[in-house]
Every structure is written in C-alpha cells, then in structure tokens.
Tab-separated table of C-alpha atoms in Angstrom:
chain	number	residue	atom	x	y	z
A	1	MET	CA	239.977	59.368	40.181
A	2	THR	CA	240.055	55.942	38.565
A	3	PHE	CA	238.002	52.889	39.431
A	4	SER	CA	238.969	49.268	39.076
A	5	LYS	CA	236.973	46.893	36.900
A	6	LYS	CA	235.745	45.195	40.065
A	7	CYS	CA	234.405	48.503	41.336
A	8	ARG	CA	232.669	49.172	38.030
A	9	ARG	CA	230.723	45.899	38.428
A	10	GLU	CA	229.979	46.466	42.114
A	11	ARG	CA	226.382	47.525	42.885
A	12	ASP	CA	226.114	46.767	46.602
A	13	PRO	CA	225.498	50.225	48.224
A	14	GLU	CA	226.985	49.117	51.549
A	15	ARG	CA	230.304	48.106	49.963
A	16	LEU	CA	230.448	51.180	47.726
A	17	ALA	CA	229.747	53.551	50.615
A	18	ALA	CA	232.336	51.883	52.846
A	19	ALA	CA	235.129	51.624	50.270
A	20	TYR	CA	234.849	54.849	48.271
A	21	ARG	CA	233.378	57.460	50.617
A	22	ASN	CA	235.550	60.586	50.635
A	23	TYR	CA	236.643	61.732	54.085
A	24	ARG	CA	235.473	65.286	53.355
A	25	CYS	CA	231.924	64.173	52.590
A	26	HIS	CA	229.522	65.491	55.252
A	27	ALA	CA	226.835	62.923	54.496
A	28	SER	CA	226.618	59.964	56.847
A	29	HIS	CA	227.183	56.369	55.808
A	30	ALA	CA	223.429	55.720	55.925
A	31	GLU	CA	222.684	58.703	53.681
A	32	ILE	CA	225.222	57.552	51.096
A	33	VAL	CA	223.795	54.021	51.173
A	34	ALA	CA	220.305	55.416	50.635
A	35	ALA	CA	221.526	57.523	47.710
A	36	LEU	CA	223.173	54.507	46.083
A	37	THR	CA	220.126	52.300	46.495
A	38	GLY	CA	217.899	52.144	43.429
A	39	ASN	CA	217.182	50.540	40.103
A	40	TYR	CA	220.120	50.175	37.720
A	41	ARG	CA	218.255	50.966	34.524
A	42	ALA	CA	220.112	50.349	31.282
A	43	GLU	CA	219.683	53.896	29.924
A	44	HIS	CA	220.961	55.419	33.169
A	45	LEU	CA	224.010	53.149	33.187
A	46	PHE	CA	224.728	54.078	29.577
A	47	ALA	CA	224.566	57.806	30.372
A	48	LEU	CA	226.797	57.246	33.392
A	49	ARG	CA	229.382	55.397	31.270
A	50	GLN	CA	229.350	58.241	28.749
A	51	ASN	CA	229.860	60.882	31.453
A	52	PHE	CA	232.630	58.930	33.147
A	53	ALA	CA	234.421	58.408	29.825
A	54	ALA	CA	234.202	62.162	29.158
A	55	TYR	CA	235.579	62.844	32.652
A	56	GLU	CA	238.567	60.537	32.096
A	57	PHE	CA	239.181	62.100	28.673
A	58	LEU	CA	239.249	65.606	30.170
A	59	LEU	CA	241.694	64.463	32.858
A	60	LYS	CA	243.947	63.144	30.109
A	61	GLN	CA	243.689	66.442	28.202
A	62	ILE	CA	244.549	68.424	31.346
A	63	ALA	CA	247.583	66.205	31.987
A	64	GLU	CA	248.784	66.764	28.409
A	65	CYS	CA	248.353	70.546	28.776
A	66	ASP	CA	250.302	70.474	32.049
A	67	GLY	CA	253.102	68.552	30.344
A	68	GLU	CA	253.273	71.074	27.512
A	69	ILE	CA	253.306	74.005	29.950
A	70	GLU	CA	256.047	72.346	32.007
A	71	ALA	CA	258.213	71.818	28.913
A	72	LEU	CA	257.750	75.393	27.650
A	73	LEU	CA	258.417	76.849	31.102
A	74	ALA	CA	261.606	74.804	31.435
A	75	THR	CA	262.756	75.959	27.976
A	76	LEU	CA	262.158	79.631	28.780
A	77	ALA	CA	263.819	79.348	32.198
A	78	ALA	CA	266.893	77.646	30.703
A	79	GLN	CA	267.504	80.743	28.545
A	80	GLN	CA	267.982	82.897	31.661
A	81	PRO	CA	271.058	82.885	33.932
A	82	PRO	CA	270.609	81.420	37.422
A	83	PRO	CA	269.475	84.099	39.917
A	84	SER	CA	271.870	85.181	42.629
A	85	ALA	CA	269.290	84.788	45.403
A	86	PRO	CA	268.161	81.243	46.289
A	87	LEU	CA	264.534	80.231	45.991
A	88	PRO	CA	262.805	81.068	49.289
A	89	ALA	CA	260.793	78.470	51.127
A	90	ALA	CA	257.192	78.087	50.049
A	91	ARG	CA	254.756	79.946	52.259
A	92	ARG	CA	251.934	77.477	51.701
A	93	LYS	CA	252.354	73.827	52.586
A	94	ARG	CA	248.920	72.788	51.314
A	95	VAL	CA	248.789	72.296	47.553
A	96	SER	CA	245.515	72.739	45.715
A	97	LYS	CA	244.286	69.691	43.836
A	98	HIS	CA	243.601	71.952	40.841
A	99	GLN	CA	247.217	73.142	40.680
A	100	PRO	CA	249.436	71.641	37.957
A	101	GLN	CA	251.312	68.616	39.254
A	102	PHE	CA	254.815	69.892	38.526
A	103	ASP	CA	257.216	72.408	40.045
A	104	ILE	CA	256.224	75.944	39.059
A	105	ARG	CA	258.163	78.055	41.549
A	106	GLY	CA	261.652	76.911	40.512
A	107	PRO	CA	261.414	77.761	36.788
A	108	LEU	CA	259.503	80.985	37.520
A	109	HIS	CA	262.150	82.047	40.023
A	110	ARG	CA	264.824	81.710	37.344
A	111	LEU	CA	262.655	83.210	34.601
A	112	THR	CA	261.969	86.357	36.657
A	113	GLY	CA	265.583	86.811	37.733
A	114	GLY	CA	264.990	85.870	41.375
A	115	ALA	CA	261.517	87.339	41.959
A	116	ASP	CA	258.930	85.138	43.666
A	117	LEU	CA	255.331	86.318	43.394
A	118	SER	CA	254.131	83.378	45.457
A	119	GLN	CA	255.559	85.091	48.562
A	120	ILE	CA	252.725	87.628	48.275
A	121	ASP	CA	249.722	86.591	50.342
A	122	SER	CA	246.968	84.803	48.385
A	123	ILE	CA	249.071	84.562	45.191
A	124	GLY	CA	250.004	80.928	44.770
A	125	PRO	CA	252.392	79.439	42.188
A	126	GLN	CA	249.598	78.850	39.674
A	127	ALA	CA	248.287	82.419	39.975
A	128	ALA	CA	251.867	83.717	39.659
A	129	LEU	CA	252.299	81.697	36.461
A	130	GLN	CA	249.037	83.087	35.054
A	131	ILE	CA	250.025	86.672	35.886
A	132	ILE	CA	253.484	86.375	34.317
A	133	ALA	CA	251.957	84.723	31.250
A	134	GLU	CA	249.900	87.908	30.752
A	135	THR	CA	252.383	90.606	31.786
A	136	GLY	CA	255.760	89.092	30.989
A	137	THR	CA	258.753	89.776	33.210
A	138	ASP	CA	259.820	93.195	31.872
A	139	MET	CA	258.063	95.829	33.975
A	140	ARG	CA	259.803	98.682	32.136
A	141	ARG	CA	256.866	98.797	29.740
A	142	TRP	CA	254.992	100.672	32.484
A	143	PRO	CA	256.637	103.886	33.777
A	144	SER	CA	255.470	103.256	37.340
A	145	GLU	CA	253.425	100.947	39.506
A	146	TYR	CA	250.465	103.301	39.158
A	147	HIS	CA	250.571	103.011	35.368
A	148	PHE	CA	250.563	99.234	35.812
A	149	ALA	CA	247.541	99.372	38.144
A	150	SER	CA	245.778	101.619	35.613
A	151	TRP	CA	246.547	99.125	32.838
A	152	THR	CA	244.891	96.376	34.859
A	153	THR	CA	241.765	98.634	35.104
A	154	LEU	CA	241.827	98.250	38.892
A	155	ALA	CA	242.635	101.930	39.512
A	156	PRO	CA	239.711	104.340	40.081
A	157	ASN	CA	238.547	106.072	36.908
A	158	ASN	CA	237.984	109.549	38.349
A	159	LYS	CA	235.551	111.727	36.377
A	160	ILE	CA	235.839	115.353	37.440
A	161	SER	CA	233.758	118.231	36.166
A	162	GLY	CA	233.876	121.757	37.538
A	163	GLY	CA	236.200	120.665	40.319
A	164	ARG	CA	233.722	118.056	41.534
A	165	LEU	CA	234.315	114.313	41.566
A	166	LEU	CA	231.375	112.828	39.694
A	167	SER	CA	232.453	109.188	39.696
A	168	SER	CA	235.441	107.042	40.611
A	169	ARG	CA	234.238	103.635	39.444
A	170	THR	CA	236.704	101.326	37.794
A	171	PRO	CA	235.972	100.913	34.069
A	172	PRO	CA	234.481	97.637	32.827
A	173	SER	CA	237.164	95.402	31.393
A	174	ALA	CA	238.036	91.804	30.557
A	175	ASN	CA	241.660	92.244	31.651
A	176	ARG	CA	242.845	88.767	32.660
A	177	VAL	CA	245.301	90.049	35.259
A	178	ALA	CA	242.479	91.955	36.964
A	179	ILE	CA	240.375	88.795	37.056
A	180	ILE	CA	243.231	86.807	38.618
A	181	LEU	CA	244.006	89.506	41.198
A	182	ARG	CA	240.344	89.855	42.167
A	183	ARG	CA	240.217	86.119	42.776
A	184	CYS	CA	243.375	86.373	44.889
A	185	ALA	CA	241.896	89.327	46.796
A	186	MET	CA	238.889	87.207	47.772
A	187	SER	CA	241.260	84.618	49.231
A	188	ALA	CA	243.333	87.272	51.004
A	189	GLY	CA	240.260	88.467	52.881
A	190	LYS	CA	240.144	85.164	54.772
A	191	THR	CA	243.740	85.339	56.019
A	192	SER	CA	245.222	86.873	59.184
A	193	THR	CA	247.646	89.014	57.188
A	194	ALA	CA	248.073	92.706	56.505
A	195	LEU	CA	246.227	92.339	53.198
A	196	GLY	CA	243.443	90.440	54.944
A	197	ALA	CA	243.123	93.192	57.563
A	198	PHE	CA	243.066	95.808	54.779
A	199	TYR	CA	240.262	93.973	52.982
A	200	ARG	CA	238.152	93.497	56.115
A	201	ARG	CA	238.497	97.141	57.154
A	202	LEU	CA	237.288	98.324	53.740
A	203	ALA	CA	234.552	95.682	53.474
A	204	VAL	CA	232.882	97.054	56.594
A	205	ARG	CA	233.064	100.621	55.304
A	206	ILE	CA	232.401	100.414	51.557
A	207	GLY	CA	231.148	96.866	50.959
A	208	LYS	CA	232.735	93.623	49.833
A	209	ALA	CA	232.687	94.273	46.074
A	210	LYS	CA	234.622	97.544	46.318
A	211	ALA	CA	236.923	96.077	48.966
A	212	ILE	CA	237.841	93.243	46.581
A	213	THR	CA	238.714	95.761	43.850
A	214	ALA	CA	240.769	97.886	46.255
A	215	THR	CA	242.644	94.844	47.551
A	216	ALA	CA	243.245	93.638	43.987
A	217	ARG	CA	244.716	97.057	43.147
A	218	LYS	CA	247.044	96.797	46.143
A	219	LEU	CA	248.083	93.347	44.914
A	220	ALA	CA	248.781	94.831	41.461
A	221	LEU	CA	251.131	97.385	43.040
A	222	LEU	CA	252.922	94.618	44.944
A	223	VAL	CA	253.234	92.500	41.795
A	224	TYR	CA	254.862	95.414	39.960
A	225	ARG	CA	257.307	96.090	42.794
A	226	VAL	CA	258.303	92.435	43.128
A	227	LEU	CA	258.764	91.826	39.384
A	228	SER	CA	260.673	95.087	38.936
A	229	GLY	CA	263.085	94.136	41.742
A	230	GLN	CA	262.014	96.943	44.078
A	231	LEU	CA	260.597	94.682	46.779
A	232	VAL	CA	261.092	91.304	48.415
A	233	TYR	CA	257.690	90.841	49.981
A	234	ASN	CA	257.390	89.946	53.642
A	235	ASP	CA	253.993	90.103	55.309
A	236	PRO	CA	254.072	92.473	58.326
A	237	GLY	CA	250.961	90.841	59.802
A	238	ALA	CA	247.476	92.041	60.659
A	239	ALA	CA	248.532	93.554	63.999
A	240	ALA	CA	251.203	95.717	62.353
A	241	TYR	CA	248.656	96.903	59.767
A	242	HIS	CA	246.151	97.894	62.476
A	243	GLN	CA	248.910	99.743	64.336
A	244	LEU	CA	249.930	101.642	61.203
A	245	ASN	CA	246.318	102.485	60.407
A	246	ARG	CA	245.782	103.765	63.948
A	247	TYR	CA	248.832	105.992	63.631
A	248	ARG	CA	247.537	107.428	60.352
A	249	GLU	CA	244.098	108.114	61.826
A	250	LEU	CA	245.610	109.858	64.861
A	251	LYS	CA	247.830	111.934	62.589
A	252	SER	CA	244.830	112.968	60.494
A	253	LEU	CA	242.755	113.798	63.572
A	254	ARG	CA	245.592	115.861	65.040
A	255	LYS	CA	245.904	117.831	61.804
A	256	ARG	CA	242.160	118.534	61.672
A	257	ALA	CA	242.087	119.508	65.338
A	258	LYS	CA	244.985	121.918	64.811
A	259	LEU	CA	243.180	123.597	61.908
A	260	LEU	CA	240.168	124.123	64.168
A	261	GLY	CA	242.284	125.408	67.058
A	262	PHE	CA	242.077	122.317	69.261
A	263	ASP	CA	244.448	119.652	70.574
A	264	LEU	CA	244.025	115.891	71.060
A	265	VAL	CA	244.157	114.764	74.703
A	266	ASP	CA	244.908	111.248	75.926
A	267	HIS	CA	242.162	110.581	78.520
A	268	SER	CA	244.209	107.912	80.280
A	269	THR	CA	247.138	110.254	81.009
A	270	GLY	CA	245.716	113.738	80.440
A	271	GLU	CA	248.599	114.579	78.107
A	272	VAL	CA	248.213	116.519	74.881
A	273	LEU	CA	249.073	114.281	71.903
A	274	LEU	CA	251.594	116.313	69.960
A	275	ASN	CA	253.132	113.263	68.264
A	276	PRO	CA	250.594	110.422	68.307
A	277	VAL	CA	252.776	107.441	67.507
A	278	SER	CA	251.074	104.746	69.599
C-alpha cells in the first residue's frame, strides 16, 4: 500500500475514513472517524514515519526476493524438456495477497516433468514451490511413499514392548515439509472435499491436533505419488469419501459378526447383508 503526498498531509478523520477505509473492515465509518480523531503529537508522528518507512522497505525487499526466485525458477525450468501433458487449469481462482506476484505453476509444471501439486486440495502454488524446494523432484531417494512420510516425521512412531503398543506419537521435528503440510491440512479441514471429510471425521474422534497430523501424512503420501508420476490427483468429493468409509465400516462389522457367529441384517428389507456395498 502506498499513500500520496496529499494523503500524508491529510489529518481530517472524515476524509481519511471515507477515502481509505478497506471494504473488509468491520468497523463502521463512525468508529474509524473516532479512532482517527486525536492529537497529532510530534513524537507520535515521528514514530509513525519510522514504522511506515520500515514497512515500505520490507515490501521492497520482498519484491526483490520474488524477482530472484522467479529468475532462478525460470532458469531451472528451462533446463528441462517441455512436459507431454499440458498444464491443467488452476483449481483456485482466488489468489492470496501473500503469494508471489508471478507465475509459479508454469515453471513448476515443466520442472517436475508434468506433475502439478497444486491440484491437491489445500496445496496452492506457493506451498507446492516450498515443498519442491525442500524435497526436490526426484522421489527415487525414498523407496516408497511410506518411507517419504516417515522422513517427514508425520508417520506414527510406534513403540512396542512385549507385543504391546506403548506409544504411537509422531517424533518432535523441525522438518519444513511437515510444517508446510500441517498448515495445508488445517486449510483442507475447511473444504467440502474428501480430505476435508477425512479431517473432520478424525477431529471428532481423536481431536483436532491429531487429525491435522493424520491429514498432513495423507497429503505427504499424495505428494509422493504425484511427484513420482504414479497419480494425477482428482478430488472424489466428500460424498464419495463418506460412501467409501461406510463400505469399510460395514465390511469390518460383517467380519466381526461372522467371527462371533452372527450375520448383519438390513432392518429396512430384512435381508442378510452378505456383501454390504451400499
């Protein structure tokens, strides 16, 4: 945000509130006017000038960092052959104001050989860039997706003694990929997607903190599959996830009932559920 010299000299609260009030601000016009009404003491104005100068300097530094990242990303992408598959359409139309102001998806799509992590729910272009910056594009360093999830420290650290599971907590770690995926998992919980339904189901049962870790681990598995070329992600939707989960629960109940010598019966039809698929 930049202000004109005229604005910097303006002290009328009515004019300032009318001209520069952000549309997302919940405060009323009268509240903003009251907040801007006061004594313009010299020491306060000096501190305000210092803070605003620091703010503008940081914006300049961020813009320079974005320019350097854009140049390096373009250089790395130019070293790779064009992918055979075209870049899919972006899933998110709204762009975060904190996201770098240059195209990330195009160079990443070429750098990864046609993989697009931003198709995974809650992983935007900036998060995809951060993940690839930490992991690289060669997934062969990990024998399987489970080794990759273990490397991120998002997999349960099972401690077993005498055949008993003593603990399954994830180990403490400063793994940057885990931090990014946990942040993405928090966003996924607010969406009407399969990942969002997975998070909400676990949050009710085991709490939000553990649900975030479990969802982040699932995201780590998806990241490995996409970058290794095993998967082109397409969200099945929350309804499909609930249907699949219901099928799994019925299958488990049928197995337990069979071990105990019972059968599952559909009360609406009176039929014995031999193959519970709905």
